[in-house]
Amino acid sequence: MTASTTDIAFNKNEDDNKLKLMQLRQELKKIHLGGGAKRLDKQKAQGKLTARERVAYLLDKGSEFYEIGAFAGYDMFAEHGGCPAGGVVAGVGHVSGQQCLVVANDATVKAGAWFPITGKKNLRLQEIALENHLPIIYLVDSAGVYLPLQDEIFPDKEHFGRIFRNNAVLSSKGIVQIAAIMGSCVAGGAYLPIMSDEALIVEGSGSIFLAGPYLVKAAIGETTDQETLGGASTQSEISGVTDNKFPNDQSALDYIRKVMGNLGTFEKAGFNRAKPIAPMKNPNELYGLVHPDNAKPYDTLELIERLVDNSDFLQYKEKYGQTIVCGYARIDGWSVGIVANQRKIVKSAKGEMQFGGVIYSDSADKAARFIMNCNQRRIPLVFLQDVTGFMVGTRSEHGGIIKDGAKLVSAVANSVVPKFTVVVGNSYGAGNYAMCGKAYDPRFIVAWPNAKIAVMGGDQAAKVLTQIQLASMQQGNDAVDDATQAKLYAEIKARYDHQTTAYYAAARLWVDAIIDPMDTRKWISMGIAAADHNPEMPRFNVGVIQT
């Protein structure tokens, strides 16, 4: 299929995908309200900026902000009033010209308390900082652990305490951490800012202590107030816990900008970058290429040519293993190796028809070798996922599909160059793993609004689960008529389809963001720029691979 703006199917895809994009923007508007308009107004009445206002004030004017985890907690925790964005506004941006991470507690969401998803999101942000050696700025305004869910956030390895462990590890690697206490900072949460390189506090609104006045009274019988116990003057002038105090949010943020502007330069990884060139083919046509429900085939080369500089793509083993497309290109000037699922039906050298989006033995073998080449040449990898899984059946098993699939998974798992994943359509089964899903450590993983992530497609899963449930019902000698079967299938499919959406994935941080397809180039470029901060790259070794 060649893209054509006069093609009816192309135009319908474009309309439907733009509708999905409009829905995405509407959901983001709701999320940006945090705990709601009334709570936002209350925070402003206290003389405080909101979390999003703090981030906007801090960032360089006119610069891009790549928000991470905006959908964290989406449609979750309804019985607790919800947790928009996981109660944290965070992402990658520039402060005084320095690329960095900014993490701001949203006090309008349960006073900034930590839900389980809040902990998961903060750990993901620290992971990004560690992998890319990015400075991280914390804007603290939190009541600490959300007590009704403490068992899901407090004691385990990937829970609350891991945050402070990561503070220490980041510091040991020389990764800059700056914290501003702009509201409550209570109990275990007090360690986060104080384990940073520099801790600031805002007078009147900022306070930090291990136990608040009520707990102090209950524990030792002492009567005190919040300001005396851990206000700005106490912690800056008496205890020395904080390094500096400021009269308001703006002055604290101004100080952080000055600190960031004084940072020295560090060694880079040295990824190759030339002068950026816009794609020759119109990126706007991305909306028309991909079916909004990922139900129709398309030529993946057409998609790639709308993402890469000058639409120039140098294919690797073009006629071999055609259900995966591999090749070299530039994105916003950066040299990249692209691994993408081919969605159109292709014919193998043996004359056999191969389904688009399916990984066959030859395509797995080709992609594994290509990934090794990119590691040899220190070229970052970009994975464009639209995969329904590995090929099944007698012929594939006899041909060693498991062995060839293992080669690809091993190459992805052991790759040392930065990896970036974009889910442009389906991401099913082991294909998710082979194409660098979340478990395989992509530096950033994002999804288009039409993305679907699951162990298998909704129709197949519903058929399997329906048959299992019917068999169980029939064992009890219950007669099951066609209408009952149809109803059961519809209920299971609806539930399964809901669990495959990009929103469901983003809510659980299986992806970092749901993005406008037109922003794909910018996200990849931002990611490689971030990765370029980390010069550490171990030797590439894929271990034992069967030939």
Coordinates of C-alpha atoms in Angstrom, one line a residue:
M1 CA 0.0 0.0 0.0
T2 CA 1.3 3.4 -0.9
A3 CA -0.1 6.3 1.1
S4 CA -2.5 8.5 -0.8
T5 CA -4.4 11.5 0.5
T6 CA -7.2 10.8 -2.0
D7 CA -7.6 7.2 -0.9
I8 CA -11.0 6.6 0.9
A9 CA -9.5 4.2 3.5
F10 CA -6.5 6.5 4.1
N11 CA -8.9 9.5 4.7
K12 CA -11.1 7.4 7.0
N13 CA -8.0 6.3 9.0
E14 CA -6.9 9.9 9.2
D15 CA -10.3 11.1 10.5
D16 CA -10.6 8.3 13.1
N17 CA -7.0 8.7 14.4
K18 CA -7.4 12.4 14.7
L19 CA -10.6 11.8 16.7
K20 CA -8.5 9.5 19.0
L21 CA -6.0 12.3 19.4
M22 CA -8.7 14.8 20.3
Q23 CA -10.0 12.3 22.9
L24 CA -6.4 12.0 24.3
R25 CA -6.1 15.8 24.6
Q26 CA -9.5 16.0 26.4
E27 CA -8.4 13.3 28.9
L28 CA -5.1 15.2 29.5
K29 CA -7.1 18.4 30.2
K30 CA -8.9 16.6 33.0
I31 CA -5.7 15.2 34.4
H32 CA -4.1 18.6 34.4
L33 CA -6.8 19.7 36.9
G34 CA -5.2 17.4 39.5
G35 CA -7.4 17.2 42.5
G36 CA -9.9 19.6 41.0
A37 CA -10.4 23.3 40.4
K38 CA -11.5 24.0 44.0
R39 CA -8.3 22.5 45.4
L40 CA -6.2 24.3 42.8
D41 CA -7.8 27.6 43.9
K42 CA -7.2 26.8 47.5
Q43 CA -3.5 26.2 46.9
K44 CA -3.2 29.5 45.1
A45 CA -5.1 31.3 47.9
Q46 CA -2.3 30.1 50.2
G47 CA 0.2 32.0 48.1
K48 CA 1.6 28.8 46.6
L49 CA 2.0 27.9 42.9
T50 CA 0.4 24.7 41.8
A51 CA 2.6 21.8 40.8
R52 CA 2.2 22.5 37.1
E53 CA 2.8 26.2 37.6
R54 CA 6.0 25.4 39.5
V55 CA 7.3 23.2 36.6
A56 CA 6.3 25.8 34.0
Y57 CA 8.1 28.6 36.0
L58 CA 11.2 26.5 36.4
L59 CA 11.7 25.4 32.8
D60 CA 13.4 27.5 30.1
K61 CA 10.8 29.7 28.4
G62 CA 9.7 28.3 25.0
S63 CA 11.4 24.9 25.6
E64 CA 9.6 21.5 25.3
F65 CA 8.5 19.6 28.3
Y66 CA 8.2 15.8 27.8
E67 CA 5.8 14.7 30.5
I68 CA 6.4 11.2 31.9
G69 CA 3.5 9.2 33.4
A70 CA 0.7 11.8 32.9
F71 CA -1.7 8.9 32.8
A72 CA -0.3 7.1 35.8
G73 CA -3.2 5.9 38.0
Y74 CA -5.7 6.7 35.2
D75 CA -9.1 5.1 36.0
M76 CA -7.6 3.5 39.1
F77 CA -8.2 4.0 42.9
A78 CA -11.8 5.1 42.4
E79 CA -12.7 4.0 45.9
H80 CA -10.1 6.4 47.2
G81 CA -11.1 9.3 45.1
G82 CA -8.6 8.7 42.3
C83 CA -5.0 9.7 41.8
P84 CA -4.5 11.8 38.7
A85 CA -1.0 11.5 37.2
G86 CA -0.1 9.5 40.3
G87 CA -0.1 12.7 42.3
V88 CA 3.1 13.8 40.6
V89 CA 3.8 16.1 37.7
A90 CA 7.1 15.0 36.1
G91 CA 9.1 14.9 32.9
V92 CA 12.2 15.9 30.9
G93 CA 12.9 19.5 30.1
H94 CA 15.6 22.1 30.1
V95 CA 16.5 24.4 33.0
S96 CA 19.1 27.1 32.3
G97 CA 20.0 25.1 29.2
Q98 CA 20.6 21.9 31.1
Q99 CA 18.5 18.9 30.1
C100 CA 17.1 17.4 33.4
L101 CA 14.2 15.6 35.1
V102 CA 11.7 17.7 37.1
V103 CA 9.5 15.9 39.7
A104 CA 6.8 17.9 41.4
N105 CA 4.3 16.6 44.0
D106 CA 0.7 17.7 43.4
A107 CA -0.6 18.7 46.8
T108 CA -4.2 19.0 45.3
V109 CA -4.2 15.1 45.1
K110 CA -4.7 13.8 48.6
A111 CA -2.2 16.4 49.9
G112 CA 0.5 15.0 47.7
A113 CA 0.3 11.6 49.5
W114 CA 2.0 8.6 48.0
F115 CA -0.2 6.0 46.4
P116 CA 1.3 2.7 45.1
I117 CA 1.4 4.2 41.6
T118 CA 3.1 7.3 43.0
G119 CA 6.0 5.2 44.2
K120 CA 6.2 3.3 40.9
K121 CA 6.3 6.5 39.0
N122 CA 9.0 8.1 41.1
L123 CA 11.1 5.0 40.8
R124 CA 10.7 5.1 37.0
L125 CA 11.9 8.7 37.0
Q126 CA 14.9 7.9 39.1
E127 CA 15.6 5.0 36.8
I128 CA 15.6 7.4 33.8
A129 CA 18.0 9.7 35.7
L130 CA 20.3 6.8 36.6
E131 CA 20.4 5.3 33.0
N132 CA 21.0 8.7 31.3
H133 CA 23.0 10.5 34.0
L134 CA 20.4 13.3 34.0
P135 CA 20.2 15.9 36.8
I136 CA 16.9 15.6 38.8
I137 CA 15.0 18.4 40.5
Y138 CA 12.5 17.5 43.2
L139 CA 9.7 20.0 44.1
V140 CA 8.5 18.5 47.3
D141 CA 4.9 19.0 48.7
S142 CA 3.7 15.8 50.1
A143 CA 2.0 14.4 53.2
G144 CA 3.9 11.1 52.9
V145 CA 2.6 7.6 52.4
Y146 CA -1.2 7.3 51.8
L147 CA -2.0 5.3 54.9
P148 CA -5.1 3.3 53.7
L149 CA -2.8 1.7 51.1
Q150 CA 0.4 1.6 53.1
D151 CA 0.9 -2.2 52.7
E152 CA 1.1 -1.6 48.9
I153 CA 3.7 1.2 49.1
F154 CA 5.8 0.8 52.2
P155 CA 7.9 -2.4 52.7
D156 CA 8.8 -4.2 49.5
K157 CA 11.9 -3.8 47.3
E158 CA 10.2 -1.6 44.7
H159 CA 8.3 0.4 47.3
F160 CA 8.8 3.7 49.1
G161 CA 12.2 3.0 50.7
R162 CA 13.8 2.3 47.3
I163 CA 13.4 6.0 46.5
F164 CA 15.9 6.9 49.2
R165 CA 18.2 4.1 48.2
N166 CA 18.2 5.5 44.7
N167 CA 19.0 9.0 46.1
A168 CA 22.2 7.6 47.5
V169 CA 23.1 5.7 44.3
L170 CA 22.4 8.8 42.2
S171 CA 24.7 10.8 44.4
S172 CA 27.5 8.2 44.3
K173 CA 27.5 8.4 40.5
G174 CA 27.8 12.2 40.6
I175 CA 24.3 12.8 39.2
V176 CA 23.0 16.2 40.5
Q177 CA 19.9 16.2 42.7
I178 CA 18.3 19.4 44.0
A179 CA 15.2 19.6 46.2
A180 CA 13.0 22.4 47.1
I181 CA 10.6 21.8 50.1
M182 CA 7.6 23.9 49.0
G183 CA 5.0 22.3 51.3
S184 CA 4.7 19.4 53.7
C185 CA 7.5 16.9 53.9
V186 CA 6.7 14.3 56.5
A187 CA 8.2 11.1 58.0
G188 CA 10.1 8.9 55.6
G189 CA 9.5 11.4 52.8
A190 CA 11.8 13.8 54.7
Y191 CA 14.8 11.7 53.5
L192 CA 14.3 12.4 49.8
P193 CA 15.2 16.2 49.9
I194 CA 17.8 15.8 52.6
M195 CA 19.6 13.0 50.6
S196 CA 19.8 15.4 47.6
D197 CA 22.9 17.5 47.0
E198 CA 21.1 20.6 48.0
A199 CA 17.8 21.2 49.9
L200 CA 15.9 24.5 49.9
I201 CA 12.8 25.4 51.8
V202 CA 10.1 28.0 51.3
E203 CA 9.1 30.1 54.4
G204 CA 5.5 29.8 55.6
S205 CA 4.5 26.9 53.4
G206 CA 7.5 24.5 53.6
S207 CA 8.0 22.2 56.6
I208 CA 10.1 19.0 57.2
F209 CA 10.1 16.6 60.1
L210 CA 10.1 12.9 60.9
A211 CA 6.9 13.3 62.9
G212 CA 4.3 16.0 62.9
P213 CA 2.9 17.8 66.0
Y214 CA 0.1 15.3 66.5
L215 CA 2.4 12.3 66.4
V216 CA 4.9 14.0 68.6
K217 CA 2.1 14.7 71.2
A218 CA 1.0 11.1 71.0
A219 CA 4.5 9.6 71.1
I220 CA 6.3 11.7 73.8
G221 CA 3.6 14.0 75.2
E222 CA 5.3 17.2 73.8
T223 CA 3.1 20.0 72.6
T224 CA 4.5 22.0 69.7
D225 CA 3.5 23.6 66.4
Q226 CA 4.5 22.8 62.8
E227 CA 6.6 25.9 62.4
T228 CA 8.6 25.4 65.6
L229 CA 9.0 21.7 64.9
G230 CA 10.2 21.9 61.3
G231 CA 9.5 25.2 59.6
A232 CA 11.9 27.1 57.4
S233 CA 13.6 29.0 60.2
T234 CA 14.0 26.0 62.4
Q235 CA 15.5 23.8 59.7
S236 CA 17.7 26.5 58.0
E237 CA 18.9 28.4 61.1
I238 CA 18.8 26.0 64.1
S239 CA 19.2 22.4 62.8
G240 CA 21.0 23.2 59.5
V241 CA 18.9 20.4 57.9
T242 CA 18.1 22.6 54.9
D243 CA 20.7 24.7 53.0
N244 CA 18.7 27.9 52.3
K245 CA 15.3 29.4 52.8
F246 CA 13.3 31.6 50.5
P247 CA 10.2 33.8 50.9
N248 CA 8.1 32.3 48.2
D249 CA 8.0 29.6 45.5
Q250 CA 9.3 31.9 42.8
S251 CA 12.4 32.9 44.6
A252 CA 13.2 29.2 45.4
L253 CA 12.8 28.3 41.7
D254 CA 14.9 31.3 40.6
Y255 CA 17.7 30.0 42.8
I256 CA 17.5 26.5 41.3
R257 CA 17.8 28.0 37.8
K258 CA 21.0 29.8 38.9
V259 CA 22.4 26.5 40.3
M260 CA 21.6 24.7 37.1
G261 CA 23.2 27.4 35.1
N262 CA 26.4 27.0 37.0
L263 CA 26.9 23.2 36.4
G264 CA 30.1 22.1 34.8
T265 CA 30.2 20.0 31.6
F266 CA 30.5 16.2 31.7
E267 CA 31.8 13.6 29.3
K268 CA 29.3 12.5 26.6
A269 CA 28.6 9.1 25.1
G270 CA 29.3 10.6 21.7
F271 CA 26.4 9.4 19.6
N272 CA 26.6 10.5 16.0
R273 CA 24.6 13.6 15.1
A274 CA 24.4 15.5 11.8
K275 CA 22.4 18.6 10.9
P276 CA 18.6 17.7 11.3
I277 CA 16.6 17.5 8.1
A278 CA 12.8 17.2 8.0
P279 CA 11.3 14.1 6.3
M280 CA 10.8 14.5 2.6
K281 CA 7.4 12.7 2.9
N282 CA 4.8 14.6 4.9
P283 CA 4.7 13.4 8.6
N284 CA 1.0 14.5 8.8
E285 CA 0.2 11.5 6.7
L286 CA 1.1 9.2 9.6
Y287 CA -2.6 9.6 10.7
G288 CA -3.8 8.0 7.5
L289 CA -1.4 5.1 7.3
V290 CA -2.4 3.1 10.4
H291 CA -5.9 1.8 11.0
P292 CA -7.2 3.2 14.3
D293 CA -8.0 -0.3 15.5
N294 CA -4.8 -1.8 14.0
A295 CA -7.0 -4.1 11.9
K296 CA -5.6 -3.5 8.4
P297 CA -2.2 -4.1 6.9
Y298 CA 0.0 -1.2 5.6
D299 CA 3.6 -0.8 4.3
T300 CA 5.8 -0.1 7.3
L301 CA 8.3 1.6 5.0
E302 CA 5.8 4.3 4.3
L303 CA 5.6 4.9 8.1
I304 CA 9.4 5.0 8.5
E305 CA 9.9 7.4 5.6
R306 CA 7.6 9.9 7.4
L307 CA 9.7 9.7 10.6
V308 CA 13.3 9.8 9.4
D309 CA 15.4 12.7 8.1
N310 CA 15.0 13.3 4.4
S311 CA 12.9 10.1 4.3
D312 CA 16.2 8.4 3.7
F313 CA 16.3 4.8 5.0
L314 CA 19.1 2.3 4.3
Q315 CA 17.6 -1.2 4.5
Y316 CA 19.5 -4.2 5.9
K317 CA 18.8 -7.5 4.2
E318 CA 15.9 -6.1 2.4
K319 CA 14.7 -9.3 0.7
Y320 CA 15.3 -11.6 3.7
G321 CA 13.1 -11.9 6.8
Q322 CA 10.7 -9.4 5.4
T323 CA 8.2 -9.3 8.3
I324 CA 10.7 -7.3 10.2
V325 CA 12.2 -4.2 8.5
C326 CA 15.7 -3.2 9.7
G327 CA 17.9 -0.4 8.6
Y328 CA 19.9 2.8 9.2
A329 CA 18.6 6.3 9.2
R330 CA 18.7 9.6 11.0
I331 CA 16.0 11.1 13.3
D332 CA 16.4 14.8 14.0
G333 CA 20.1 14.4 13.0
W334 CA 20.8 11.4 15.3
S335 CA 22.1 8.2 13.7
V336 CA 19.8 5.4 14.6
G337 CA 19.2 1.7 13.7
I338 CA 15.5 1.0 13.2
V339 CA 13.8 -2.4 13.9
A340 CA 10.1 -2.3 12.8
N341 CA 7.4 -4.9 12.2
Q342 CA 6.3 -5.0 8.6
R343 CA 2.5 -5.1 8.6
K344 CA 1.8 -5.8 4.9
I345 CA 1.6 -9.4 3.7
V346 CA 4.9 -10.4 2.0
K347 CA 6.2 -13.3 0.0
S348 CA 9.4 -15.1 1.2
A349 CA 12.2 -16.2 -1.1
K350 CA 10.6 -19.7 -1.1
G351 CA 7.4 -18.2 -2.5
E352 CA 5.5 -18.6 0.8
M353 CA 3.1 -15.9 1.9
Q354 CA 3.9 -14.4 5.3
F355 CA 1.4 -12.5 7.5
G356 CA 2.2 -9.0 8.3
G357 CA 3.0 -8.2 12.0
V358 CA 4.1 -11.8 12.7
I359 CA 7.7 -12.7 13.5
Y360 CA 9.0 -15.7 11.5
S361 CA 12.3 -17.5 12.0
D362 CA 14.1 -15.6 9.2
S363 CA 12.9 -12.2 10.4
A364 CA 14.0 -13.0 14.0
D365 CA 17.4 -14.2 12.7
K366 CA 17.8 -11.0 10.7
A367 CA 16.8 -8.6 13.4
A368 CA 19.1 -10.3 16.0
R369 CA 22.1 -9.8 13.6
F370 CA 21.1 -6.2 12.9
I371 CA 20.9 -5.4 16.6
M372 CA 24.4 -6.9 17.1
N373 CA 25.7 -4.7 14.3
C374 CA 24.3 -1.5 15.9
N375 CA 25.9 -2.4 19.2
Q376 CA 29.2 -2.9 17.4
R377 CA 28.9 0.5 15.8
R378 CA 27.5 2.4 18.9
I379 CA 24.3 3.3 17.1
P380 CA 21.1 3.7 19.3
L381 CA 18.2 1.5 18.4
V382 CA 14.6 2.5 17.7
F383 CA 11.9 -0.2 17.8
L384 CA 8.6 0.4 16.1
Q385 CA 6.2 -2.1 17.5
D386 CA 3.2 -3.4 15.5
V387 CA 3.5 -7.1 16.3
T388 CA 1.0 -9.9 16.8
G389 CA 3.5 -12.4 18.0
F390 CA 5.7 -15.2 16.7
M391 CA 4.5 -17.6 13.9
V392 CA 3.0 -20.8 15.3
G393 CA 2.2 -24.2 13.8
T394 CA 3.9 -27.4 12.7
R395 CA 6.1 -25.8 10.0
S396 CA 7.3 -23.0 12.3
E397 CA 8.1 -25.4 15.1
H398 CA 9.9 -27.8 12.8
G399 CA 11.9 -24.8 11.5
G400 CA 13.1 -23.9 15.0
I401 CA 11.0 -20.8 15.7
I402 CA 11.7 -21.0 19.4
K403 CA 15.4 -21.1 18.8
D404 CA 15.4 -18.2 16.4
G405 CA 13.1 -16.2 18.7
A406 CA 15.5 -16.8 21.5
K407 CA 18.3 -15.3 19.5
L408 CA 16.3 -12.1 19.0
V409 CA 15.3 -11.9 22.6
S410 CA 18.9 -12.5 23.7
A411 CA 20.2 -9.8 21.4
V412 CA 17.6 -7.3 22.7
A413 CA 18.1 -8.2 26.3
N414 CA 21.9 -7.8 26.2
S415 CA 22.1 -4.8 23.9
V416 CA 24.1 -2.0 25.5
V417 CA 23.3 0.9 23.2
P418 CA 20.3 3.0 24.2
K419 CA 17.0 1.5 23.0
F420 CA 13.8 3.5 22.4
T421 CA 10.4 1.8 21.7
V422 CA 7.3 3.3 20.1
V423 CA 4.2 1.2 20.1
V424 CA 2.5 2.3 16.8
G425 CA -0.1 -0.5 16.8
N426 CA -0.3 -4.0 18.3
S427 CA 2.1 -5.3 20.9
Y428 CA 1.1 -8.9 21.6
G429 CA 2.6 -11.9 23.3
A430 CA 6.3 -12.6 23.1
G431 CA 6.4 -10.1 20.2
N432 CA 6.3 -7.4 22.9
Y433 CA 9.5 -8.9 24.4
A434 CA 11.4 -9.4 21.2
M435 CA 10.6 -5.8 20.1
C436 CA 11.9 -4.3 23.3
G437 CA 8.8 -4.0 25.5
K438 CA 9.0 -2.5 29.0
A439 CA 10.7 -5.6 30.5
Y440 CA 13.7 -5.1 28.2
D441 CA 14.8 -1.7 29.5
P442 CA 14.1 0.8 26.7
R443 CA 15.4 4.2 27.8
F444 CA 11.9 5.5 26.9
I445 CA 8.8 3.7 25.7
V446 CA 5.8 5.6 24.3
A447 CA 2.6 4.6 22.6
W448 CA 0.4 6.1 19.9
P449 CA -3.3 6.5 20.9
N450 CA -4.3 3.4 18.9
A451 CA -1.8 1.1 20.6
K452 CA -2.9 -2.2 22.1
I453 CA -0.7 -4.2 24.6
A454 CA -1.7 -7.7 25.7
V455 CA -0.7 -11.4 25.7
M456 CA -2.9 -11.8 22.6
G457 CA -5.6 -9.9 20.7
G458 CA -9.0 -9.4 22.3
D459 CA -10.9 -11.6 19.8
Q460 CA -8.5 -14.6 20.2
A461 CA -8.4 -14.2 24.0
A462 CA -12.1 -14.0 24.3
K463 CA -12.6 -17.2 22.2
V464 CA -10.1 -19.1 24.4
L465 CA -11.5 -17.9 27.7
T466 CA -15.1 -18.5 26.5
Q467 CA -14.3 -22.1 25.6
I468 CA -12.6 -22.7 28.9
Q469 CA -15.6 -21.2 30.8
L470 CA -18.1 -23.2 28.6
A471 CA -16.3 -26.4 29.3
S472 CA -16.5 -25.8 33.0
M473 CA -20.2 -25.0 32.8
Q474 CA -20.9 -28.1 30.7
Q475 CA -19.0 -30.4 33.1
G476 CA -21.8 -29.6 35.5
N477 CA -24.3 -30.9 32.9
D478 CA -25.6 -27.4 32.4
A479 CA -27.0 -26.9 28.9
V480 CA -25.5 -23.7 27.3
D481 CA -27.5 -22.3 24.4
D482 CA -26.2 -20.1 21.6
A483 CA -27.5 -16.8 23.2
T484 CA -25.7 -17.6 26.5
Q485 CA -22.5 -18.4 24.7
A486 CA -22.7 -15.1 22.7
K487 CA -23.4 -13.1 25.8
L488 CA -20.4 -14.7 27.6
Y489 CA -18.1 -14.1 24.7
A490 CA -19.2 -10.4 24.4
E491 CA -18.6 -9.8 28.2
I492 CA -15.2 -11.4 28.1
K493 CA -14.1 -9.6 25.0
A494 CA -15.3 -6.2 26.3
R495 CA -13.3 -6.7 29.5
Y496 CA -10.2 -7.9 27.7
D497 CA -10.4 -5.1 25.1
H498 CA -10.5 -2.6 27.9
Q499 CA -7.3 -4.1 29.3
T500 CA -5.4 -3.8 26.0
T501 CA -5.8 -0.1 25.5
A502 CA -3.0 2.5 25.5
Y503 CA -4.7 4.2 28.5
Y504 CA -4.7 1.0 30.5
A505 CA -1.0 0.5 29.8
A506 CA -0.1 4.1 30.6
A507 CA -2.1 4.0 33.8
R508 CA 0.2 1.2 35.0
L509 CA 3.4 2.8 33.5
W510 CA 3.9 0.0 31.0
V511 CA 4.6 2.9 28.7
D512 CA 6.0 6.3 29.7
A513 CA 3.5 8.4 27.7
I514 CA 0.8 8.3 25.0
I515 CA 1.9 10.7 22.3
D516 CA 0.7 12.4 19.2
P517 CA 2.2 10.4 16.3
M518 CA 3.5 13.7 14.9
D519 CA 5.7 14.1 18.1
T520 CA 7.4 10.7 17.6
R521 CA 10.6 12.3 16.1
K522 CA 10.8 14.8 19.0
W523 CA 10.5 12.1 21.6
I524 CA 13.2 9.9 20.0
S525 CA 15.5 12.9 19.6
M526 CA 15.0 13.9 23.3
G527 CA 15.7 10.4 24.4
I528 CA 19.0 10.1 22.5
A529 CA 20.0 13.6 23.7
A530 CA 19.4 12.3 27.3
A531 CA 21.2 9.0 26.7
D532 CA 24.2 11.0 25.3
H533 CA 24.8 12.3 28.9
N534 CA 25.9 8.8 30.0
P535 CA 29.3 7.8 28.6
E536 CA 29.3 4.4 30.5
M537 CA 28.7 1.6 28.1
P538 CA 29.6 -2.0 29.0
R539 CA 31.0 -4.5 26.5
F540 CA 28.4 -6.1 24.3
N541 CA 28.0 -9.8 24.9
V542 CA 24.9 -11.8 24.0
G543 CA 26.0 -14.9 25.9
V544 CA 25.1 -18.4 24.6
I545 CA 23.0 -18.4 21.5
Q546 CA 22.2 -21.6 19.6
T547 CA 23.0 -21.5 15.9

